[in-house]
Amino acid sequence: MNNEQLKESIHSIDSSLNITEGPQYLTINVKPEDLSKTAAMLKNNPDLSFDYLFCLTGNDLPDAYAVVYHLESSKHGHALVLKVTTTDRENPTVDTVSNLWETANFHEREVYDLVGICFNNHPDMRRIFLDEEDWVGHPLRKDYTDNNIVTR
Amino acid sequence: MEDLIITGPGIQDEEYIVNMGPQHPSTHGVLRLKIALKGETVERIEPHCGYIHRGIEKMCERLTYQQMIHLTDRMDYLSAHINNEAVCLLVENALQIEVPERVKYIRTILDELTRLASHELWWCAFGMDLGALTTYFYGLRDREPILDIFEETTGARLLQSFNVPGGLMNDIHPNFQKRVKEYITYFRKKLPEYDELLTGNVILQERTRDVGNLSLEDAISWGVTGPSGRASGFACDVRKHHPYSAYDKVDFNEILYTKGDSFHRYDARVREMWESLKILEQLIDNIPEGDYAVKMKPIIRLPEGEYYQRVEACRGEFGVYILSTGDKWPYRAKFRSPNFSNLSAINKMAAGFKIADLVAIGGSLDLVIPDIDR
């Protein structure tokens, strides 16, 4: 399916989804409360069957935190981007998708570690790279400071 | 013996924890696996990463796109050229620059040489993991000429950084084609030795067949790609499904197996070396004349937006995600490293097997630790 057909078939399943077209992939923008439902639909619908999560990124945007999921279907070969944004600056939280794609387990731990976005219902929500006991802060946040960072 | 085993009320089998690594020869780097054992059987594995986490993604937020390339080398150092190419392709696609055909051909040739060198090193290390020291000498013997070719053309043996946005740093050395052709002839004779020495070896067969099986569904769900994923039947070769550079012009097979045990992961890599030779043969005589780079502005600014580029590194799918705000450096750079996803499946593969099998499973995954930690 090309992007146009993909957009149509997703809209025929759920017409309320906000889909934008990028230069490469379609992007579905969802709110945190709709994430689990939309992700499950994308994975389980036989016409879509996005069974391969090939990238999971956490972003610290100026006004929000975003998690970006790059999905592909190994059966049909089409790909798209699912994006969830939360404006909660204090405790950014989104639901886990590790129940759908096992690879999300490690990737979500990485996002938690470096960007500080928490994932609800994650089986093992701990830091993955930095020291669990004594590391303060999340380095990929834009307001993170460290005496060792050299800025030009 | 029987009376030495204490049994009775209150005495029960308990699992105990063994740390493998961070300094252990078979983890191939600074990786610590916390293993819960029951007797000799692995109950579960908890990988502890981060011993060499350098914050490459954070550093990239203050580096220009040309500078960024030099850090991508240092993730999977055995796929250095391929990682470089991912960033270059991303920048070129974002700016809609069409690079000359000559660049595409040379990049693809260097990609495949990188893949050969990497698989050769993996092969000799895998043999050594299982106790076959001879393989180490064979593998390194055959890898050396490739590094010499790299040195002559790119100036570096391991971390080449030969790609720049818009093309290559320099043209190929006049000897390049001759030496690659010599190497193909040489390695076509040597590659059957790999099968004679190790593939048919009864110890290797016993230690890898039906060890660490991973089903197709699990491979997709865990995102296990590269030869490890293809051993489970996951058709994930980016070269085939999303061709870049000159991969759409060459004819090669995607090596697929179904069982997903350690032996098939082993065999997939060895068969892939034959395919790499096939790709090299198709390209090496047909490098078109032309420029080795297009002129780029000294400061590259990507238009605002999100970009993603996938390439097939030696161990699986490598991806670069860039979020640009139009500045000369990315707002956010993220690298999808194949080893990170491949490692996450190790618990699934090794649970229920003996601790000695874990060495075979880890070796068959071909982990490169700096790529996990980034």
Short mmCIF file of C-alpha atoms in Angstrom, two decimals:
data_model
loop_
_atom_site.label_atom_id
_atom_site.label_comp_id
_atom_site.label_asym_id
_atom_site.label_seq_id
_atom_site.Cartn_x
_atom_site.Cartn_y
_atom_site.Cartn_z
CA MET A 1 0.00 0.00 0.00
CA ASN A 2 1.25 3.46 -0.70
CA ASN A 3 0.75 6.30 1.76
CA GLU A 4 -2.48 7.44 0.12
CA GLN A 5 -4.13 4.03 0.32
CA LEU A 6 -2.77 3.50 3.80
CA LYS A 7 -4.34 6.76 4.95
CA GLU A 8 -7.66 5.76 3.48
CA SER A 9 -7.71 2.34 5.05
CA ILE A 10 -6.76 3.73 8.46
CA HIS A 11 -9.47 6.37 8.19
CA SER A 12 -12.00 3.72 7.23
CA ILE A 13 -11.25 1.99 10.53
CA ASP A 14 -11.09 5.08 12.71
CA SER A 15 -12.06 8.33 11.01
CA SER A 16 -11.24 10.45 14.07
CA LEU A 17 -7.46 9.89 13.82
CA ASN A 18 -5.32 12.90 13.00
CA ILE A 19 -3.04 11.84 10.14
CA THR A 20 -0.46 14.16 8.63
CA GLU A 21 1.66 13.42 5.60
CA GLY A 22 5.39 13.81 5.89
CA PRO A 23 7.99 13.59 3.14
CA GLN A 24 8.59 9.93 4.00
CA TYR A 25 5.99 8.46 6.29
CA LEU A 26 2.43 9.16 7.32
CA THR A 27 2.25 10.38 10.89
CA ILE A 28 -0.62 9.58 13.22
CA ASN A 29 -0.76 12.04 16.10
CA VAL A 30 -2.50 10.76 19.21
CA LYS A 31 -3.09 11.93 22.76
CA PRO A 32 -1.66 9.80 25.59
CA GLU A 33 -5.10 8.45 26.51
CA ASP A 34 -5.67 7.13 22.96
CA LEU A 35 -2.24 5.56 22.52
CA SER A 36 -2.93 2.00 23.69
CA LYS A 37 -6.09 1.76 21.67
CA THR A 38 -4.56 3.11 18.45
CA ALA A 39 -1.37 1.06 18.81
CA ALA A 40 -3.35 -2.13 19.36
CA MET A 41 -5.50 -1.34 16.33
CA LEU A 42 -2.44 -0.77 14.13
CA LYS A 43 -0.88 -4.03 15.22
CA ASN A 44 -3.92 -6.29 15.26
CA ASN A 45 -5.90 -5.16 12.24
CA PRO A 46 -5.15 -7.76 9.55
CA ASP A 47 -5.06 -5.17 6.75
CA LEU A 48 -2.52 -3.05 8.60
CA SER A 49 -0.67 -5.56 10.86
CA PHE A 50 2.15 -3.26 11.91
CA ASP A 51 4.07 -5.99 13.69
CA TYR A 52 7.58 -4.56 13.59
CA LEU A 53 8.50 -1.55 15.72
CA PHE A 54 11.80 -0.48 14.26
CA CYS A 55 12.46 2.70 16.18
CA LEU A 56 11.18 4.30 19.34
CA THR A 57 12.34 7.82 20.17
CA GLY A 58 11.64 10.18 23.02
CA ASN A 59 11.79 13.88 22.25
CA ASP A 60 11.96 16.90 24.53
CA LEU A 61 10.14 19.50 22.46
CA PRO A 62 9.86 23.17 23.51
CA ASP A 63 6.23 22.80 24.63
CA ALA A 64 5.76 19.06 25.11
CA TYR A 65 7.30 15.66 25.39
CA ALA A 66 6.81 13.36 22.46
CA VAL A 67 7.35 9.67 21.87
CA VAL A 68 7.76 8.67 18.23
CA TYR A 69 7.11 5.10 17.12
CA HIS A 70 8.30 3.95 13.70
CA LEU A 71 6.24 0.99 12.62
CA GLU A 72 6.43 -1.39 9.71
CA SER A 73 4.40 -4.36 8.61
CA SER A 74 6.54 -7.36 7.79
CA LYS A 75 3.61 -8.81 5.88
CA HIS A 76 2.56 -5.85 3.74
CA GLY A 77 5.75 -3.82 3.74
CA HIS A 78 4.17 -0.46 4.55
CA ALA A 79 5.47 1.81 7.28
CA LEU A 80 4.22 4.76 9.29
CA VAL A 81 4.96 6.90 12.28
CA LEU A 82 2.85 7.03 15.40
CA LYS A 83 3.44 10.03 17.59
CA VAL A 84 2.15 10.72 21.07
CA THR A 85 2.66 14.06 22.77
CA THR A 86 2.09 14.98 26.38
CA THR A 87 2.14 18.53 27.67
CA ASP A 88 2.67 17.45 31.25
CA ARG A 89 6.09 18.93 32.10
CA GLU A 90 6.20 17.61 35.66
CA ASN A 91 5.42 13.93 35.22
CA PRO A 92 5.29 13.07 31.54
CA THR A 93 3.64 9.68 31.32
CA VAL A 94 2.36 7.59 28.44
CA ASP A 95 1.17 4.01 28.30
CA THR A 96 3.60 1.28 27.43
CA VAL A 97 3.39 -0.58 24.14
CA SER A 98 5.70 -3.37 25.30
CA ASN A 99 2.67 -5.65 25.55
CA LEU A 100 2.30 -5.29 21.75
CA TRP A 101 5.93 -5.11 20.65
CA GLU A 102 8.46 -6.74 22.96
CA THR A 103 11.28 -4.59 21.61
CA ALA A 104 9.59 -1.59 23.22
CA ASN A 105 10.61 -2.92 26.61
CA PHE A 106 14.26 -1.89 26.23
CA HIS A 107 13.55 1.14 24.10
CA GLU A 108 11.10 2.55 26.61
CA ARG A 109 13.60 2.04 29.38
CA GLU A 110 16.09 4.00 27.31
CA VAL A 111 13.59 6.82 26.79
CA TYR A 112 12.83 6.84 30.52
CA ASP A 113 16.52 6.92 31.33
CA LEU A 114 17.59 9.66 28.95
CA VAL A 115 14.46 11.76 28.41
CA GLY A 116 12.54 11.02 31.58
CA ILE A 117 9.21 9.97 30.13
CA CYS A 118 7.52 7.34 32.29
CA PHE A 119 5.63 4.43 30.80
CA ASN A 120 2.51 3.13 32.54
CA ASN A 121 2.26 -0.63 33.06
CA HIS A 122 5.81 -1.20 31.85
CA PRO A 123 7.03 -4.51 33.36
CA ASP A 124 10.42 -3.15 34.40
CA MET A 125 10.53 0.66 34.52
CA ARG A 126 14.16 1.27 35.48
CA ARG A 127 17.05 3.16 33.98
CA ILE A 128 18.96 1.12 31.43
CA PHE A 129 22.26 2.92 30.83
CA LEU A 130 22.88 5.30 33.70
CA ASP A 131 23.21 4.38 37.33
CA GLU A 132 19.85 3.69 38.92
CA GLU A 133 21.04 4.69 42.37
CA ASP A 134 22.83 7.97 42.03
CA TRP A 135 22.28 9.57 38.63
CA VAL A 136 20.30 12.78 38.84
CA GLY A 137 18.31 14.04 35.90
CA HIS A 138 17.73 12.91 32.36
CA PRO A 139 20.55 13.95 29.99
CA LEU A 140 18.58 14.31 26.77
CA ARG A 141 16.31 16.93 28.28
CA LYS A 142 17.09 20.38 27.03
CA ASP A 143 17.32 21.86 30.53
CA TYR A 144 19.79 19.24 31.74
CA THR A 145 22.97 20.71 33.09
CA ASP A 146 26.24 19.09 33.95
CA ASN A 147 29.55 20.75 34.72
CA ASN A 148 31.28 18.49 32.23
CA ILE A 149 29.23 19.58 29.23
CA VAL A 150 31.18 21.95 27.04
CA THR A 151 29.06 24.40 25.09
CA ARG A 152 30.30 26.60 22.31
CA MET B 1 27.38 -39.88 45.35
CA GLU B 2 23.75 -40.26 46.34
CA ASP B 3 24.36 -39.71 50.04
CA LEU B 4 26.20 -36.44 49.33
CA ILE B 5 23.03 -34.75 48.14
CA ILE B 6 21.27 -33.32 51.13
CA THR B 7 17.54 -33.53 50.98
CA GLY B 8 14.87 -33.07 53.56
CA PRO B 9 12.33 -30.62 54.83
CA GLY B 10 13.41 -26.99 54.53
CA ILE B 11 16.04 -27.77 51.90
CA GLN B 12 14.95 -26.66 48.47
CA ASP B 13 16.45 -25.77 45.15
CA GLU B 14 17.12 -22.10 44.99
CA GLU B 15 18.15 -20.08 42.03
CA TYR B 16 21.38 -18.22 42.35
CA ILE B 17 22.73 -15.23 40.49
CA VAL B 18 25.90 -15.25 38.43
CA ASN B 19 27.36 -12.20 36.77
CA MET B 20 28.84 -12.78 33.36
CA GLY B 21 30.93 -9.75 32.57
CA PRO B 22 31.48 -6.81 32.46
CA GLN B 23 34.93 -8.25 31.77
CA HIS B 24 34.30 -11.60 30.20
CA PRO B 25 35.87 -12.79 26.95
CA SER B 26 32.65 -14.13 25.48
CA THR B 27 30.58 -10.98 25.95
CA HIS B 28 32.93 -9.38 23.39
CA GLY B 29 33.03 -6.09 25.21
CA VAL B 30 31.92 -4.37 28.36
CA LEU B 31 28.54 -5.98 28.84
CA ARG B 32 27.26 -7.52 32.05
CA LEU B 33 24.69 -10.27 31.96
CA LYS B 34 23.06 -10.99 35.28
CA ILE B 35 22.04 -14.61 35.02
CA ALA B 36 19.63 -16.38 37.33
CA LEU B 37 20.57 -20.04 37.39
CA LYS B 38 18.98 -23.17 38.67
CA GLY B 39 21.76 -25.67 38.70
CA GLU B 40 23.35 -25.15 35.33
CA THR B 41 20.14 -24.09 33.65
CA VAL B 42 19.51 -20.47 32.81
CA GLU B 43 16.27 -19.24 34.34
CA ARG B 44 16.44 -15.68 33.06
CA ILE B 45 18.98 -13.13 31.92
CA GLU B 46 18.99 -9.48 32.76
CA PRO B 47 21.45 -7.51 30.61
CA HIS B 48 23.06 -4.53 32.30
CA CYS B 49 24.17 -2.01 29.72
CA GLY B 50 25.76 1.39 29.96
CA TYR B 51 29.34 0.68 30.99
CA ILE B 52 30.58 2.57 27.96
CA HIS B 53 27.65 4.88 27.35
CA ARG B 54 29.10 8.03 25.87
CA GLY B 55 26.00 10.04 25.17
CA ILE B 56 26.52 10.18 21.42
CA GLU B 57 22.95 11.35 20.87
CA LYS B 58 23.48 14.26 23.25
CA MET B 59 26.78 15.16 21.62
CA CYS B 60 25.14 15.18 18.20
CA GLU B 61 22.85 17.98 19.34
CA ARG B 62 25.88 20.28 19.31
CA LEU B 63 27.62 18.93 16.22
CA THR B 64 27.13 19.81 12.59
CA TYR B 65 26.07 17.08 10.21
CA GLN B 66 29.59 16.68 8.87
CA GLN B 67 30.96 16.29 12.38
CA MET B 68 28.23 13.87 13.40
CA ILE B 69 29.45 11.32 10.89
CA HIS B 70 32.62 10.77 12.87
CA LEU B 71 30.65 9.69 15.91
CA THR B 72 28.57 7.15 14.02
CA ASP B 73 31.80 5.23 13.39
CA ARG B 74 32.22 4.74 17.08
CA MET B 75 28.96 2.93 17.62
CA ASP B 76 29.30 -0.24 15.61
CA TYR B 77 32.95 0.10 14.73
CA LEU B 78 32.79 -2.96 12.48
CA SER B 79 30.07 -1.37 10.34
CA ALA B 80 31.75 2.05 10.38
CA HIS B 81 31.34 2.77 6.71
CA ILE B 82 27.68 1.74 6.68
CA ASN B 83 26.84 3.89 9.70
CA ASN B 84 28.52 6.88 8.05
CA GLU B 85 26.48 6.29 4.96
CA ALA B 86 23.22 6.38 6.90
CA VAL B 87 23.82 9.96 8.03
CA CYS B 88 25.00 11.01 4.58
CA LEU B 89 21.95 9.49 2.89
CA LEU B 90 19.69 11.20 5.38
CA VAL B 91 21.21 14.61 4.70
CA GLU B 92 21.20 14.05 0.94
CA ASN B 93 17.57 12.94 0.93
CA ALA B 94 16.51 15.82 3.15
CA LEU B 95 18.18 18.35 0.86
CA GLN B 96 17.12 16.40 -2.24
CA ILE B 97 20.63 16.10 -3.56
CA GLU B 98 21.26 13.45 -6.16
CA VAL B 99 24.77 12.10 -5.75
CA PRO B 100 26.70 10.90 -8.82
CA GLU B 101 26.38 7.27 -9.83
CA ARG B 102 30.07 6.81 -9.16
CA VAL B 103 29.54 7.65 -5.49
CA LYS B 104 26.70 5.17 -5.21
CA TYR B 105 28.80 2.37 -6.66
CA ILE B 106 31.83 3.08 -4.52
CA ARG B 107 29.71 3.33 -1.40
CA THR B 108 28.07 0.01 -2.11
CA ILE B 109 31.40 -1.68 -2.77
CA LEU B 110 32.81 -0.33 0.48
CA ASP B 111 29.63 -1.42 2.29
CA GLU B 112 30.07 -4.97 1.14
CA LEU B 113 33.78 -5.00 1.93
CA THR B 114 32.86 -3.78 5.41
CA ARG B 115 30.29 -6.54 5.71
CA LEU B 116 32.83 -9.15 4.63
CA ALA B 117 35.44 -7.88 7.08
CA SER B 118 32.89 -7.83 9.87
CA HIS B 119 31.55 -11.31 9.19
CA GLU B 120 35.08 -12.66 8.97
CA LEU B 121 35.92 -11.22 12.36
CA TRP B 122 32.67 -12.55 13.77
CA TRP B 123 33.39 -15.98 12.30
CA CYS B 124 36.80 -16.23 13.90
CA ALA B 125 35.55 -14.92 17.24
CA PHE B 126 32.60 -17.30 17.21
CA GLY B 127 34.90 -20.23 16.58
CA MET B 128 37.05 -19.14 19.47
CA ASP B 129 34.02 -18.79 21.75
CA LEU B 130 33.37 -22.45 21.13
CA GLY B 131 36.99 -23.43 21.64
CA ALA B 132 38.33 -23.53 18.09
CA LEU B 133 41.41 -21.35 18.17
CA THR B 134 42.44 -22.04 14.58
CA THR B 135 39.49 -20.12 13.18
CA TYR B 136 40.89 -16.96 14.68
CA PHE B 137 43.96 -17.13 12.49
CA TYR B 138 41.98 -17.98 9.38
CA GLY B 139 39.50 -15.16 9.87
CA LEU B 140 42.08 -12.50 10.61
CA ARG B 141 44.22 -13.66 7.71
CA ASP B 142 41.35 -13.01 5.31
CA ARG B 143 40.26 -9.77 6.95
CA GLU B 144 43.68 -8.20 6.67
CA PRO B 145 43.65 -7.60 2.87
CA ILE B 146 40.30 -5.79 3.19
CA LEU B 147 41.73 -3.48 5.82
CA ASP B 148 44.67 -2.85 3.50
CA ILE B 149 42.27 -1.88 0.73
CA PHE B 150 40.49 0.48 3.13
CA GLU B 151 43.78 1.97 4.25
CA GLU B 152 44.90 2.63 0.71
CA THR B 153 41.68 4.31 -0.39
CA THR B 154 40.24 5.88 2.75
CA GLY B 155 43.36 6.38 4.83
CA ALA B 156 42.01 4.41 7.77
CA ARG B 157 41.68 0.75 8.54
CA LEU B 158 38.80 0.64 10.97
CA LEU B 159 36.97 3.96 11.39
CA GLN B 160 37.01 5.36 7.91
CA SER B 161 34.64 8.35 7.97
CA PHE B 162 35.07 8.29 4.23
CA ASN B 163 31.53 9.39 3.47
CA VAL B 164 30.62 13.04 3.54
CA PRO B 165 27.22 14.53 2.75
CA GLY B 166 27.16 14.79 -1.02
CA GLY B 167 29.63 12.05 -1.78
CA LEU B 168 33.01 10.81 -0.67
CA MET B 169 35.97 12.52 0.90
CA ASN B 170 38.23 11.58 -1.94
CA ASP B 171 38.34 9.52 -5.06
CA ILE B 172 39.32 5.87 -4.91
CA HIS B 173 42.97 4.92 -5.11
CA PRO B 174 44.12 3.89 -8.63
CA ASN B 175 44.82 0.39 -7.28
CA PHE B 176 41.37 0.02 -5.75
CA GLN B 177 39.63 -1.95 -8.49
CA LYS B 178 42.61 -4.20 -9.11
CA ARG B 179 43.01 -5.04 -5.44
CA VAL B 180 39.31 -5.68 -4.84
CA LYS B 181 39.24 -8.02 -7.83
CA GLU B 182 42.32 -9.81 -6.53
CA TYR B 183 40.60 -10.12 -3.19
CA ILE B 184 37.42 -11.59 -4.68
CA THR B 185 39.44 -14.27 -6.47
CA TYR B 186 41.42 -14.93 -3.30
CA PHE B 187 38.43 -15.12 -0.98
CA ARG B 188 36.36 -17.29 -3.31
CA LYS B 189 39.08 -19.90 -2.82
CA LYS B 190 39.31 -19.36 0.92
CA LEU B 191 35.63 -19.24 1.84
CA PRO B 192 35.04 -23.00 1.31
CA GLU B 193 37.71 -23.51 3.98
CA TYR B 194 35.34 -21.91 6.49
CA ASP B 195 32.80 -24.62 5.85
CA GLU B 196 35.41 -27.36 5.85
CA LEU B 197 36.97 -26.18 9.06
CA LEU B 198 34.00 -25.14 11.17
CA THR B 199 30.54 -25.51 9.65
CA GLY B 200 30.68 -29.27 9.38
CA ASN B 201 32.56 -29.66 12.63
CA VAL B 202 30.73 -32.01 14.95
CA ILE B 203 31.46 -29.93 18.05
CA LEU B 204 30.02 -26.80 16.44
CA GLN B 205 26.99 -28.69 15.23
CA GLU B 206 26.33 -30.22 18.64
CA ARG B 207 26.74 -26.94 20.43
CA THR B 208 24.64 -24.78 18.13
CA ARG B 209 21.89 -26.88 16.60
CA ASP B 210 18.60 -26.41 18.44
CA VAL B 211 20.26 -24.03 20.86
CA GLY B 212 18.69 -20.64 21.46
CA ASN B 213 15.76 -20.99 19.11
CA LEU B 214 13.82 -17.87 18.24
CA SER B 215 10.55 -18.12 16.36
CA LEU B 216 9.59 -15.79 13.54
CA GLU B 217 6.92 -14.03 15.61
CA ASP B 218 9.37 -13.47 18.44
CA ALA B 219 12.08 -12.20 16.09
CA ILE B 220 9.70 -9.59 14.66
CA SER B 221 8.30 -8.63 18.04
CA TRP B 222 11.76 -8.22 19.58
CA GLY B 223 13.01 -6.42 16.49
CA VAL B 224 15.82 -8.91 15.90
CA THR B 225 17.21 -8.00 12.48
CA GLY B 226 20.18 -8.74 10.31
CA PRO B 227 21.43 -12.29 9.86
CA SER B 228 20.10 -13.13 13.33
CA GLY B 229 16.58 -12.15 12.32
CA ARG B 230 16.82 -13.75 8.89
CA ALA B 231 17.81 -17.05 10.55
CA SER B 232 14.31 -16.99 12.06
CA GLY B 233 12.75 -16.25 8.69
CA PHE B 234 12.23 -12.52 9.18
CA ALA B 235 12.71 -10.96 5.73
CA CYS B 236 14.26 -7.78 7.07
CA ASP B 237 17.11 -7.04 4.66
CA VAL B 238 16.98 -3.28 4.11
CA ARG B 239 19.18 -3.68 1.04
CA LYS B 240 16.44 -5.75 -0.53
CA HIS B 241 13.27 -4.10 0.71
CA HIS B 242 14.30 -0.43 0.82
CA PRO B 243 17.27 -0.28 -1.54
CA TYR B 244 19.70 2.61 -1.23
CA SER B 245 22.91 3.51 -3.09
CA ALA B 246 23.45 0.91 -5.83
CA TYR B 247 21.63 -2.01 -4.21
CA ASP B 248 18.74 -1.73 -6.66
CA LYS B 249 21.18 -2.49 -9.50
CA VAL B 250 22.61 -5.72 -8.17
CA ASP B 251 21.27 -9.21 -8.01
CA PHE B 252 21.68 -11.04 -4.73
CA ASN B 253 19.72 -13.37 -2.50
CA GLU B 254 18.33 -12.63 0.89
CA ILE B 255 19.47 -15.57 3.00
CA LEU B 256 16.47 -16.83 4.94
CA TYR B 257 16.21 -19.76 7.30
CA THR B 258 13.26 -20.85 9.38
CA LYS B 259 14.48 -22.41 12.59
CA GLY B 260 16.24 -19.49 14.21
CA ASP B 261 18.68 -21.56 16.26
CA SER B 262 22.31 -20.63 16.79
CA PHE B 263 23.44 -22.80 13.90
CA HIS B 264 21.15 -21.04 11.45
CA ARG B 265 22.34 -17.68 12.71
CA TYR B 266 25.85 -18.94 12.08
CA ASP B 267 25.03 -20.31 8.67
CA ALA B 268 23.14 -17.19 7.59
CA ARG B 269 26.30 -15.14 8.09
CA VAL B 270 28.53 -17.54 6.22
CA ARG B 271 26.08 -17.67 3.27
CA GLU B 272 25.88 -13.89 3.36
CA MET B 273 29.58 -13.68 2.67
CA TRP B 274 28.98 -15.48 -0.64
CA GLU B 275 26.28 -12.95 -1.46
CA SER B 276 28.59 -10.07 -0.62
CA LEU B 277 31.17 -11.48 -3.03
CA LYS B 278 28.45 -11.70 -5.67
CA ILE B 279 27.52 -8.03 -5.17
CA LEU B 280 31.16 -6.96 -5.35
CA GLU B 281 31.67 -8.84 -8.61
CA GLN B 282 28.72 -7.14 -10.23
CA LEU B 283 29.87 -3.66 -9.29
CA ILE B 284 33.64 -3.57 -9.33
CA ASP B 285 34.09 -3.49 -13.11
CA ASN B 286 31.24 -1.09 -13.71
CA ILE B 287 32.12 1.91 -11.57
CA PRO B 288 30.96 4.82 -13.73
CA GLU B 289 33.21 7.76 -14.48
CA GLY B 290 32.33 11.03 -12.83
CA ASP B 291 32.80 13.15 -9.78
CA TYR B 292 33.32 11.64 -6.38
CA ALA B 293 31.21 14.29 -4.66
CA VAL B 294 28.84 17.12 -5.37
CA LYS B 295 29.69 20.54 -4.10
CA MET B 296 27.97 21.19 -0.81
CA LYS B 297 27.62 24.35 1.21
CA PRO B 298 30.14 24.48 4.05
CA ILE B 299 27.30 24.79 6.56
CA ILE B 300 24.47 22.35 6.05
CA ARG B 301 21.07 23.24 7.42
CA LEU B 302 18.30 20.71 7.07
CA PRO B 303 14.82 22.11 6.53
CA GLU B 304 12.56 21.92 9.55
CA GLY B 305 11.07 18.47 10.00
CA GLU B 306 11.68 14.88 10.89
CA TYR B 307 13.87 12.54 8.86
CA TYR B 308 14.57 8.88 9.05
CA GLN B 309 17.07 6.76 7.17
CA ARG B 310 17.46 3.01 7.37
CA VAL B 311 20.45 1.03 6.18
CA GLU B 312 21.52 -2.57 6.55
CA ALA B 313 24.53 -2.66 8.85
CA CYS B 314 26.44 -5.88 9.39
CA ARG B 315 24.33 -6.87 12.39
CA GLY B 316 20.94 -5.66 11.29
CA GLU B 317 18.95 -2.59 10.61
CA PHE B 318 20.64 0.65 11.54
CA GLY B 319 18.47 3.74 11.61
CA VAL B 320 19.07 7.45 12.03
CA TYR B 321 16.27 9.72 13.17
CA ILE B 322 16.84 13.47 12.97
CA LEU B 323 14.49 16.15 14.21
CA SER B 324 15.62 19.40 12.66
CA THR B 325 14.55 22.92 13.49
CA GLY B 326 16.44 24.36 10.55
CA ASP B 327 19.60 24.90 12.54
CA LYS B 328 23.05 23.78 11.52
CA TRP B 329 22.84 20.98 14.07
CA PRO B 330 19.99 18.61 14.79
CA TYR B 331 17.50 19.38 17.52
CA ARG B 332 17.39 15.69 18.31
CA ALA B 333 19.36 12.81 16.85
CA LYS B 334 18.49 9.23 17.60
CA PHE B 335 20.25 6.12 16.41
CA ARG B 336 18.42 2.86 16.15
CA SER B 337 21.16 0.37 16.74
CA PRO B 338 20.63 -3.23 15.68
CA ASN B 339 22.57 -4.69 18.60
CA PHE B 340 20.38 -3.03 21.21
CA SER B 341 17.28 -4.77 19.89
CA ASN B 342 19.12 -8.03 19.24
CA LEU B 343 20.41 -8.08 22.81
CA SER B 344 16.93 -7.58 24.23
CA ALA B 345 15.90 -10.98 22.89
CA ILE B 346 18.73 -12.85 24.62
CA ASN B 347 16.52 -13.69 27.60
CA LYS B 348 13.94 -15.21 25.31
CA MET B 349 16.57 -17.25 23.47
CA ALA B 350 18.66 -18.52 26.36
CA ALA B 351 16.07 -19.27 29.05
CA GLY B 352 15.93 -23.00 29.64
CA PHE B 353 19.34 -23.70 28.14
CA LYS B 354 22.58 -24.42 29.97
CA ILE B 355 24.95 -21.61 30.87
CA ALA B 356 27.54 -22.98 28.42
CA ASP B 357 24.95 -22.62 25.65
CA LEU B 358 24.69 -18.94 26.48
CA VAL B 359 28.20 -18.46 25.10
CA ALA B 360 27.11 -19.99 21.81
CA ILE B 361 23.91 -17.92 21.74
CA GLY B 362 25.71 -14.69 22.57
CA GLY B 363 28.34 -15.44 19.95
CA SER B 364 25.75 -16.21 17.31
CA LEU B 365 24.12 -12.81 17.92
CA ASP B 366 27.43 -11.10 17.09
CA LEU B 367 27.05 -8.31 19.62
CA VAL B 368 29.13 -5.16 19.42
CA ILE B 369 28.83 -3.42 22.76
CA PRO B 370 29.55 0.23 21.83
CA ASP B 371 26.58 -0.03 19.49
CA ILE B 372 24.33 -1.05 22.37
CA ASP B 373 25.51 1.67 24.70
CA ARG B 374 26.00 4.47 22.21
#
